[in-house]
Coordinates of C-alpha atoms in Angstrom, one line a residue:
V1 CA -133.5 145.0 17.8
V2 CA -134.8 147.4 14.9
G3 CA -131.9 149.5 13.1
V4 CA -133.2 152.3 11.3
G5 CA -130.9 154.0 9.0
A6 CA -131.4 157.4 6.9
S7 CA -129.8 161.0 5.7
A8 CA -131.1 163.4 4.2
G9 CA -134.9 164.2 4.6
G10 CA -134.6 161.1 7.0
L11 CA -135.9 163.1 10.0
A12 CA -139.1 163.6 9.3
A13 CA -139.2 160.1 8.0
V14 CA -138.3 158.4 11.2
T15 CA -140.6 160.9 13.4
S16 CA -143.4 159.5 11.1
L17 CA -142.4 156.0 11.7
L18 CA -142.4 156.2 15.5
H19 CA -145.6 158.2 15.5
H20 CA -147.4 155.3 14.0
L21 CA -145.5 152.7 16.3
P22 CA -147.2 151.9 19.5
A23 CA -145.5 152.3 22.6
D24 CA -145.1 148.9 24.3
T25 CA -144.0 146.8 21.0
G26 CA -141.6 144.6 22.9
M27 CA -138.8 146.1 20.3
A28 CA -135.8 148.1 20.5
F29 CA -135.0 151.0 17.9
V30 CA -131.7 152.4 17.2
V31 CA -131.9 155.1 14.6
V32 CA -128.7 156.0 12.6
L33 CA -128.9 159.3 10.8
H34 CA -126.2 161.2 9.0
L35 CA -125.1 163.9 11.1
S36 CA -122.4 166.8 11.0
P37 CA -119.7 166.2 13.7
Q38 CA -119.2 170.2 13.9
H39 CA -122.6 170.6 15.3
E40 CA -124.5 169.7 18.4
S41 CA -127.9 167.2 17.4
A42 CA -131.3 168.1 18.7
A43 CA -132.7 164.5 17.0
A44 CA -133.6 162.5 20.0
S45 CA -135.6 165.6 21.2
L46 CA -137.3 166.3 18.2
L47 CA -137.8 162.2 18.0
Q48 CA -139.2 162.3 21.8
K49 CA -142.0 164.6 20.5
A50 CA -143.3 161.9 18.2
T51 CA -143.3 158.8 20.6
R52 CA -144.1 157.8 24.4
M53 CA -141.1 155.4 24.3
P54 CA -138.1 156.9 25.8
V55 CA -135.5 158.6 23.4
Q56 CA -131.6 159.0 24.1
Q57 CA -128.8 160.0 22.5
V58 CA -126.0 157.3 22.6
V59 CA -122.9 159.0 24.1
E60 CA -121.2 155.6 25.5
S61 CA -121.7 151.9 25.8
T62 CA -125.3 151.3 26.3
P63 CA -127.4 148.1 27.3
V64 CA -130.4 147.8 24.9
A65 CA -133.7 147.9 26.4
P66 CA -136.9 146.9 24.7
D67 CA -139.6 150.0 24.1
H68 CA -136.5 152.7 23.7
V69 CA -135.2 154.5 21.0
Y70 CA -131.7 155.2 20.6
V71 CA -130.0 157.7 18.3
I72 CA -126.5 158.2 17.2
A73 CA -124.5 161.0 18.5
P74 CA -122.5 163.8 16.1
G75 CA -119.1 162.5 15.3
Q76 CA -119.5 158.8 16.6
Q77 CA -120.2 155.5 15.0
L78 CA -122.9 152.9 16.5
L79 CA -122.2 149.5 16.5
M80 CA -124.2 146.5 18.4
E81 CA -122.0 144.4 20.5
D82 CA -124.1 141.2 22.3
A83 CA -126.9 143.4 23.8
A84 CA -125.2 146.4 24.3
L85 CA -124.8 149.6 22.0
A86 CA -121.0 150.9 21.6
T87 CA -119.6 154.1 20.3
R88 CA -116.8 154.7 18.2
P89 CA -115.3 157.8 16.6
L90 CA -117.0 158.9 13.2
D91 CA -114.4 157.8 10.4
R92 CA -115.7 158.2 6.6
P93 CA -113.6 156.5 4.1
L94 CA -113.2 158.8 1.0
G95 CA -115.9 161.2 2.6
R96 CA -118.7 158.5 1.9
N97 CA -121.0 158.3 4.9
V98 CA -121.1 154.6 5.9
A99 CA -122.4 154.4 9.3
V100 CA -125.8 152.9 8.3
D101 CA -123.8 149.9 6.7
L102 CA -121.6 149.5 9.8
F103 CA -124.7 149.1 12.1
F104 CA -126.7 146.8 10.2
R105 CA -123.5 144.5 9.9
S106 CA -123.1 144.8 13.7
L107 CA -126.8 144.4 14.5
A108 CA -126.9 141.5 11.9
R109 CA -124.0 139.3 13.3
T110 CA -125.2 139.9 17.0
Q111 CA -129.0 139.3 16.8
R112 CA -129.1 137.2 13.6
E113 CA -132.8 135.9 13.2
R114 CA -134.0 138.5 15.7
A115 CA -132.7 141.6 13.8
M116 CA -134.4 143.9 11.5
A117 CA -133.3 146.7 9.5
V118 CA -135.8 149.7 8.0
V119 CA -133.8 152.1 5.4
L120 CA -135.4 155.2 5.1
S121 CA -135.2 158.8 2.9
G122 CA -131.5 159.7 2.3
T123 CA -129.2 160.7 -0.4
G124 CA -126.2 158.0 -1.3
S125 CA -126.1 154.4 -1.0
D126 CA -125.3 153.9 2.7
G127 CA -127.2 150.8 3.9
A128 CA -126.9 149.0 0.7
V129 CA -124.2 146.9 2.0
G130 CA -125.5 146.5 5.1
V131 CA -128.6 144.6 4.2
A132 CA -126.7 142.1 2.4
D133 CA -125.6 140.7 5.8
M134 CA -129.2 141.3 7.0
K135 CA -130.2 138.5 4.3
E136 CA -127.2 136.4 5.2
Q137 CA -127.6 136.0 8.7
G138 CA -131.4 135.4 8.4
G139 CA -132.9 139.3 9.6
L140 CA -135.4 141.1 7.8
T141 CA -135.0 144.4 5.6
L142 CA -137.8 146.9 5.2
V143 CA -137.5 149.7 2.7
Q144 CA -139.6 152.8 2.4
A145 CA -140.9 152.9 -1.0
P146 CA -138.8 155.7 -3.0
D147 CA -141.9 157.6 -4.2
D148 CA -142.8 158.3 -0.5
A149 CA -139.4 159.2 0.3
E150 CA -138.0 162.8 0.3
Y151 CA -134.7 161.6 -1.5
E152 CA -135.0 158.4 -2.8
A153 CA -131.4 157.3 -3.2
M154 CA -130.6 155.4 -0.1
P155 CA -134.3 153.5 -0.7
Q156 CA -133.4 152.5 -4.0
A157 CA -129.9 151.3 -3.4
A158 CA -131.2 148.9 -0.9
I159 CA -133.9 147.8 -3.1
A160 CA -131.3 147.7 -5.8
T161 CA -129.6 144.9 -4.1
G162 CA -132.5 142.5 -4.3
Q163 CA -132.3 141.7 -0.7
A164 CA -135.3 144.1 0.8
D165 CA -138.1 141.9 1.8
F166 CA -140.6 144.9 2.0
V167 CA -140.9 148.1 0.2
L168 CA -143.7 150.3 1.8
P169 CA -144.8 154.0 2.5
V170 CA -143.5 155.0 6.2
A171 CA -146.6 154.9 8.0
D172 CA -147.4 151.4 6.4
L173 CA -143.8 150.0 7.6
A174 CA -144.6 150.7 11.4
D175 CA -147.7 148.3 11.3
K176 CA -145.5 145.4 9.1
L177 CA -142.9 145.9 12.1
V178 CA -145.3 145.2 14.8
T179 CA -146.9 142.3 12.5
L180 CA -143.6 140.6 11.7
W181 CA -142.7 140.7 15.4
H182 CA -145.9 139.5 16.8
N183 CA -145.7 136.3 14.0
A184 CA -141.9 135.7 15.2
S185 CA -143.5 134.4 18.9
R186 CA -145.5 132.1 17.2
I187 CA -143.4 130.0 14.8
E188 CA -143.5 126.7 15.3
L189 CA -140.3 124.1 14.0
P190 CA -139.1 120.6 14.7
A191 CA -137.7 120.3 18.0
D192 CA -134.1 120.0 17.5
M193 CA -134.6 123.5 15.5
A194 CA -136.6 125.3 18.0
Q195 CA -133.8 124.4 20.9
Q196 CA -131.4 126.5 18.5
S197 CA -133.6 129.7 17.6
E198 CA -136.8 131.5 19.6
A199 CA -139.3 129.4 17.5
R200 CA -142.1 127.0 19.6
P201 CA -141.4 123.2 19.3
P202 CA -144.4 120.7 18.0
R203 CA -147.1 120.9 20.1
D204 CA -147.6 117.3 20.0
A205 CA -146.5 114.2 18.1
S206 CA -148.9 114.5 15.2
A207 CA -147.8 118.3 14.7
A208 CA -143.7 117.0 14.4
V209 CA -144.9 114.3 12.1
R210 CA -147.1 116.9 9.9
G211 CA -144.0 119.1 10.5
E212 CA -141.7 116.5 9.0
Q213 CA -143.9 115.9 6.2
A214 CA -144.1 119.4 5.2
L215 CA -140.8 120.1 5.4
Q216 CA -140.2 117.0 2.7
A217 CA -142.9 118.2 0.6
V218 CA -141.5 121.8 0.4
M219 CA -138.0 120.8 -0.4
Q220 CA -139.4 118.3 -3.2
L221 CA -141.4 121.2 -4.6
L222 CA -138.7 123.7 -4.6
H223 CA -136.6 120.7 -6.7
A224 CA -139.5 120.2 -9.2
R225 CA -139.7 123.9 -9.8
T226 CA -135.9 125.0 -10.0
G227 CA -134.2 122.0 -10.4
N228 CA -131.8 122.7 -7.3
D229 CA -131.9 119.8 -5.1
F230 CA -130.8 120.6 -1.1
Q231 CA -130.7 117.3 0.0
H232 CA -127.2 117.4 0.9
Y233 CA -127.4 120.8 3.1
K234 CA -127.5 120.4 6.8
R235 CA -130.5 120.5 8.3
A236 CA -130.2 123.1 10.5
T237 CA -129.3 125.3 7.8
V238 CA -132.5 124.3 5.8
L239 CA -135.0 125.1 8.6
R240 CA -133.2 128.5 9.4
R241 CA -134.0 129.8 6.1
L242 CA -137.5 128.0 5.9
E243 CA -137.8 129.9 9.3
R244 CA -137.1 133.4 7.3
R245 CA -139.5 132.6 4.7
L246 CA -142.4 132.0 7.5
Q247 CA -141.4 135.2 9.1
V248 CA -141.7 137.2 5.7
N249 CA -144.9 135.4 4.9
G250 CA -146.6 136.0 8.6
L251 CA -147.1 132.1 8.9
P252 CA -146.7 130.1 12.1
D253 CA -145.4 126.6 10.8
L254 CA -143.9 124.7 8.0
A255 CA -147.6 122.9 7.0
A256 CA -149.0 126.5 6.7
Y257 CA -145.8 127.6 4.5
R258 CA -146.2 124.0 2.2
T259 CA -149.9 125.1 1.3
H260 CA -148.6 128.4 0.6
L261 CA -146.2 127.6 -1.8
E262 CA -148.1 125.0 -3.5
Q263 CA -150.8 127.7 -4.1
N264 CA -148.2 130.8 -4.9
Q265 CA -145.8 130.0 -7.6
A266 CA -144.1 133.6 -7.4
E267 CA -142.8 132.2 -3.8
T268 CA -140.5 129.7 -5.1
V269 CA -138.1 132.6 -6.4
P270 CA -137.5 134.1 -3.0
L271 CA -137.4 130.6 -1.4
L272 CA -134.4 129.5 -3.9
R273 CA -132.8 133.0 -3.3
D274 CA -132.8 132.5 0.4
M275 CA -131.8 129.0 0.1
L276 CA -128.7 129.8 -2.1
I277 CA -127.4 132.7 0.5
S278 CA -125.7 134.5 -2.3
V279 CA -124.1 137.1 -0.4
T280 CA -120.5 138.1 0.0
S281 CA -118.3 141.3 0.2
F282 CA -115.0 142.5 -0.7
F283 CA -111.9 141.1 1.3
R284 CA -114.6 139.6 3.6
D285 CA -112.3 139.1 6.8
R286 CA -109.7 141.1 6.2
D287 CA -107.3 139.8 8.4
A288 CA -107.5 136.2 6.5
F289 CA -107.0 138.0 3.4
E290 CA -103.8 139.5 4.4
A291 CA -102.6 135.8 6.0
L292 CA -103.5 134.6 2.1
E293 CA -101.4 137.8 0.5
R294 CA -98.5 136.7 3.1
E295 CA -98.4 133.1 1.3
L296 CA -98.7 134.3 -2.3
M297 CA -95.8 136.8 -1.5
P298 CA -93.2 134.3 -2.7
R299 CA -94.2 133.8 -6.0
P300 CA -94.4 130.1 -7.3
A301 CA -92.3 128.5 -9.8
R302 CA -94.3 128.4 -12.9
E303 CA -94.1 125.2 -15.2
E304 CA -92.7 126.6 -18.8
E305 CA -95.9 125.0 -20.5
T306 CA -98.7 126.8 -18.2
P307 CA -97.3 130.0 -17.4
A308 CA -100.7 130.9 -16.4
F309 CA -101.7 131.4 -12.4
R310 CA -105.1 130.0 -12.5
A311 CA -107.8 130.7 -9.3
W312 CA -111.3 129.4 -8.5
S313 CA -113.8 131.2 -6.5
V314 CA -116.3 128.7 -5.4
G315 CA -119.6 129.8 -4.5
C316 CA -118.7 133.5 -5.4
A317 CA -121.9 134.8 -5.6
T318 CA -122.2 138.4 -6.5
G319 CA -118.6 138.2 -7.4
E320 CA -116.8 140.3 -4.7
E321 CA -114.5 137.6 -3.7
A322 CA -113.4 136.6 -7.2
Y323 CA -112.7 140.3 -7.8
S324 CA -110.5 140.4 -4.4
L325 CA -108.6 137.3 -5.4
A326 CA -108.1 138.9 -8.8
M327 CA -106.7 142.0 -7.1
L328 CA -104.6 140.0 -4.6
L329 CA -103.0 138.2 -7.2
N330 CA -102.2 141.1 -9.6
D331 CA -100.3 142.7 -6.6
H332 CA -98.4 139.4 -5.8
V333 CA -98.4 137.2 -8.6
Q334 CA -97.9 139.4 -11.8
A335 CA -95.3 141.1 -10.1
P336 CA -93.9 144.5 -12.2
G337 CA -91.2 143.8 -14.7
E338 CA -92.1 140.0 -14.7
P339 CA -94.0 139.5 -17.9
G340 CA -95.1 136.0 -18.8
V341 CA -97.2 134.9 -15.9
A342 CA -100.9 135.6 -17.2
L343 CA -103.8 135.4 -14.4
Q344 CA -106.9 133.5 -14.6
V345 CA -109.4 133.5 -12.3
F346 CA -112.6 131.5 -12.4
G347 CA -116.0 132.8 -10.3
S348 CA -119.1 129.9 -10.4
D349 CA -122.0 129.6 -8.7
I350 CA -125.4 128.1 -9.0
D351 CA -127.3 131.6 -8.9
E352 CA -127.8 133.3 -11.8
Q353 CA -129.1 136.4 -10.7
A354 CA -126.0 136.6 -8.5
L355 CA -123.9 135.9 -11.3
A356 CA -125.3 138.5 -13.4
V357 CA -124.5 141.4 -10.8
A358 CA -121.0 139.9 -10.9
R359 CA -120.5 140.1 -14.7
T360 CA -121.8 143.8 -14.5
G361 CA -119.3 144.6 -11.9
R362 CA -121.1 147.7 -10.4
Y363 CA -121.5 148.0 -6.6
P364 CA -122.8 150.1 -4.1
G365 CA -120.9 153.2 -3.1
A366 CA -120.4 151.8 0.5
I367 CA -118.0 149.1 -0.8
V368 CA -115.3 152.0 0.5
T369 CA -115.7 150.2 4.0
D370 CA -114.2 146.9 2.3
V371 CA -111.8 148.0 -0.3
P372 CA -108.8 149.7 0.5
P373 CA -108.6 153.1 -0.9
T374 CA -105.3 152.5 -3.0
R375 CA -106.9 149.2 -4.8
L376 CA -110.2 151.5 -5.0
R377 CA -108.3 153.8 -7.1
Q378 CA -106.6 151.1 -9.0
Y379 CA -109.1 148.8 -10.0
F380 CA -112.8 150.7 -9.9
S381 CA -114.0 154.1 -11.5
A382 CA -116.9 156.2 -9.9
D383 CA -120.1 155.5 -11.6
G384 CA -122.6 157.7 -9.7
D385 CA -123.3 156.9 -6.2
A386 CA -121.6 153.4 -7.2
Y387 CA -118.4 152.2 -8.1
R388 CA -117.6 149.7 -11.4
V389 CA -114.7 147.5 -11.7
R390 CA -112.3 148.7 -14.6
K391 CA -112.1 146.5 -17.7
P392 CA -108.6 145.3 -17.1
L393 CA -109.6 143.3 -14.0
R394 CA -113.1 142.4 -15.1
E395 CA -111.5 140.4 -18.2
Q396 CA -109.2 138.8 -15.8
I397 CA -112.2 136.5 -14.7
M398 CA -114.6 134.3 -16.0
F399 CA -118.3 134.1 -14.5
C400 CA -120.1 130.8 -14.9
R401 CA -122.9 128.6 -13.7
H402 CA -121.3 125.7 -12.1
N403 CA -122.5 123.1 -9.2
V404 CA -119.6 122.1 -7.3
L405 CA -121.7 118.7 -6.4
H406 CA -122.7 117.7 -10.0
D407 CA -120.4 119.2 -12.5
P408 CA -116.3 118.7 -13.5
P409 CA -114.2 120.9 -11.7
F410 CA -111.9 123.1 -13.3
S411 CA -108.6 122.0 -13.2
R412 CA -104.4 122.6 -12.9
L413 CA -105.4 125.2 -10.1
D414 CA -103.1 127.5 -8.2
L415 CA -105.5 128.5 -5.3
I416 CA -109.4 127.3 -4.8
A417 CA -111.2 130.1 -2.3
C418 CA -114.1 128.2 -1.0
R419 CA -115.5 130.4 1.7
N420 CA -118.7 129.5 3.7
V421 CA -119.8 127.1 1.2
L422 CA -118.8 123.7 2.9
I423 CA -120.5 125.1 6.2
Y424 CA -124.0 124.4 4.8
L425 CA -123.3 120.8 3.7
E426 CA -123.1 117.7 5.3
R427 CA -120.1 116.5 6.4
E428 CA -119.9 113.2 4.2
V429 CA -120.3 115.9 1.3
Q430 CA -118.0 118.1 2.6
A431 CA -115.2 115.1 2.5
Q432 CA -116.4 114.6 -1.1
V433 CA -115.9 118.0 -2.2
L434 CA -112.7 118.4 -0.6
E435 CA -111.7 115.4 -2.8
V436 CA -112.6 117.2 -6.0
F437 CA -110.7 120.2 -4.7
H438 CA -107.7 118.2 -4.2
F439 CA -108.0 116.7 -7.9
A440 CA -108.4 120.5 -9.1
L441 CA -105.3 121.6 -7.7
R442 CA -101.6 121.3 -8.7
P443 CA -99.6 119.8 -6.3
G444 CA -98.7 122.5 -3.4
G445 CA -101.8 124.6 -4.6
L446 CA -103.5 126.7 -1.7
L447 CA -107.1 126.0 -0.4
F448 CA -108.7 128.7 1.4
L449 CA -111.5 128.4 3.4
G450 CA -114.3 130.5 5.4
S451 CA -113.1 131.2 9.3
A452 CA -115.5 128.0 10.6
E453 CA -114.5 125.5 8.1
T454 CA -111.8 122.9 7.9
A455 CA -110.4 120.0 5.7
E456 CA -110.1 117.8 8.3
S457 CA -113.1 115.6 6.7
A458 CA -110.7 114.8 4.1
P459 CA -107.5 113.2 6.0
G460 CA -104.0 113.4 4.0
L461 CA -105.0 115.4 1.3
F462 CA -104.2 119.2 2.7
Q463 CA -101.3 120.0 4.7
L464 CA -102.3 122.8 7.5
V465 CA -100.6 126.2 6.5
D466 CA -102.4 128.5 8.6
K467 CA -105.0 127.2 11.3
K468 CA -106.3 130.2 12.4
H469 CA -107.1 131.7 8.9
R470 CA -107.9 128.4 7.3
I471 CA -105.3 128.1 4.5
Y472 CA -104.2 124.6 3.5
R473 CA -102.1 123.5 0.9
A474 CA -102.7 120.1 -1.5
A475 CA -100.5 117.4 -0.6
P476 CA -98.4 115.7 -3.1
V477 CA -100.4 112.2 -2.7
Q478 CA -100.8 109.9 -5.0
R479 CA -103.7 110.7 -7.7
R480 CA -106.1 108.1 -8.5
K481 CA -108.7 108.3 -11.6
F482 CA -111.4 110.5 -10.3
D483 CA -115.2 110.6 -11.1
L484 CA -117.9 112.7 -9.9
P485 CA -121.0 110.2 -9.7
A486 CA -120.5 109.9 -5.8
L487 CA -121.5 113.5 -5.5
R488 CA -124.6 113.1 -7.7
S489 CA -128.0 112.4 -6.2
N490 CA -128.9 108.9 -5.1
S491 CA -131.5 106.9 -4.0
A492 CA -130.4 106.3 -0.3
A493 CA -133.2 106.8 2.6
G494 CA -134.0 110.7 2.9
A495 CA -132.9 111.3 -0.5
M496 CA -135.6 113.2 -2.6
P497 CA -136.6 111.6 -5.7
A498 CA -135.4 113.2 -9.2
Q499 CA -137.9 115.2 -10.7
A500 CA -138.7 114.6 -14.1
N501 CA -138.2 118.3 -15.1
Q502 CA -134.8 118.7 -13.9
P503 CA -132.2 120.0 -15.8
P504 CA -130.1 116.8 -17.2
P505 CA -126.4 116.2 -16.2
M506 CA -123.8 118.3 -18.5
A507 CA -123.8 117.1 -21.8
P508 CA -120.8 116.2 -23.7
L509 CA -120.7 119.1 -26.0
E510 CA -121.0 121.5 -22.8
R511 CA -117.9 119.9 -20.9
L512 CA -115.9 120.3 -24.0
H513 CA -116.8 123.8 -24.5
L514 CA -116.1 124.7 -20.5
R515 CA -112.7 122.9 -20.9
L516 CA -112.1 125.4 -24.0
L517 CA -113.2 128.3 -22.2
E518 CA -110.9 127.5 -19.4
Q519 CA -108.2 128.2 -21.5
H520 CA -109.3 130.6 -24.6
A521 CA -111.9 133.1 -25.1
R522 CA -114.0 134.4 -22.8
H523 CA -117.1 134.7 -24.9
S524 CA -117.2 131.8 -27.7
V525 CA -119.6 129.7 -29.6
V526 CA -119.3 126.3 -31.0
I527 CA -120.0 125.7 -34.4
D528 CA -120.2 122.8 -36.9
N529 CA -118.6 122.7 -40.6
H530 CA -121.4 124.6 -41.9
H531 CA -121.3 127.6 -39.1
M532 CA -124.2 126.5 -37.5
V533 CA -124.2 127.3 -33.7
L534 CA -124.0 124.1 -31.3
H535 CA -123.1 125.6 -28.0
L536 CA -123.0 129.2 -26.5
S537 CA -120.8 130.5 -23.7
G538 CA -122.0 132.6 -21.1
G539 CA -122.3 136.3 -21.8
V540 CA -122.1 135.8 -25.9
G541 CA -125.6 137.0 -26.3
R542 CA -124.4 140.5 -26.3
Y543 CA -122.7 140.0 -29.5
L544 CA -125.8 138.1 -31.5
R545 CA -129.2 139.3 -32.9
L546 CA -132.1 137.7 -34.2
T547 CA -133.3 139.3 -37.6
S548 CA -136.4 139.2 -39.5
G549 CA -137.4 136.0 -41.5
A550 CA -137.1 132.4 -40.8
L551 CA -135.3 131.4 -37.9
T552 CA -131.6 130.1 -38.4
S553 CA -128.7 129.1 -36.2
N554 CA -126.1 129.8 -38.4
L555 CA -123.6 132.3 -37.1
L556 CA -122.8 134.2 -39.8
A557 CA -126.7 135.2 -39.7
L558 CA -126.6 135.5 -36.1
V559 CA -123.4 138.2 -35.4
L560 CA -124.0 141.6 -34.8
P561 CA -122.3 143.5 -37.9

């Protein structure tokens, strides 16, 4: 199923797309336009002139069939539910158009790897939030080249997310869609994964062996080039992300992809980004966040010597979850008229590109679908077609690169949110990570997991608070001396060998600086008694400069006037 989103100037772009598509692609196309609810729409009849596929306006629940085109009706929203289209009354929060985002999200959830999204000409940023969901679920996103679009704002917003797989003129998008769909039918994956997707199993035993060898070679090459080791990820997760790279690159099997990766250094970056799955949203799973709010309403008693409420968002990606936690905590921990309880939130991830977005705190206008209006007004300011996090909220959060499998955890925490991270890890590693979390939490601190995750792999460490919404409380069990090496790469069977250029473990000075950052400055440097810089915190570079002359690490020479 291909979702096609557009607004101003979009009808002409959709017409061109359909004109260049054959009538027997085997795909279904769902066109979501921004239509005035006060007027009848002739979009379906106009589009029918451009294609031999049947075109119909959707006004009620409609099963989706291949080689058909479905068009949104005025005053309606379209959602994908199983194999049918459902309609809902139009809802435009704060006057923003979000129909494309809502459809893309539902399409991604229901069709997963079989979904494709196309963003065409339009104003605003509708679609930018939905394409991130496409990426997470394994679908593909194609965007009209901005210089080919009558109105470039929608394509540019989708491209700015970093989730677009192809950016092409609209005429070329049609050929690409057909090519992608044909390639999907010939992809070959190991038999255990082929059963879970529509990929083909290996042709014979020798093909199966070649596939396994190629899988190991690809992961070793990714480790060597990036220092990121995915040996603890579930096999199905790794294969699902590799299937997506096969689809994007038009390749039939893992052996072909290994050759492609060896010959194309540039492919390393998108492969790593697909493996990291750095996708999230504000108040993701609204019911779960409301349940967490209820647990936070009875404000916890604070120890006199530690007046700060400390929270950690693990795998925060582009930062939406960390900001969501900070908003909740401001409402329920820092109660009006009760000064003295500071708020400190740590957002960590291993994806530096995602962390850069988090630190900037600028998000597409379509976040109005996720952020309640009162919080949008209180914590965000409009910035063109986007929203920017206000400075007071931003300064409560420290974003940093941190690998929960390797690096020392933050400590004395009241809340840990680790949502949709454990599901990608093997069960044994899940148990070890949960031990880390129990060590990091104060007795009685809360653990907030994703909807498909539990703390059952670490029995006795956590007490269940809310089973449906995956909220746990750290049990007051006797603490042992804690060490991290159990989580480090080992030489067990199947483990990938360490590479010579792998980043070294965190140095003692770096660990010390991280501990200081937990308690003090957001941006800081560690210097010796001659003012020579020994270590920098993330983001401190904005205060420093390089000047002409001999290179120096003296802080007094580096700092901006």
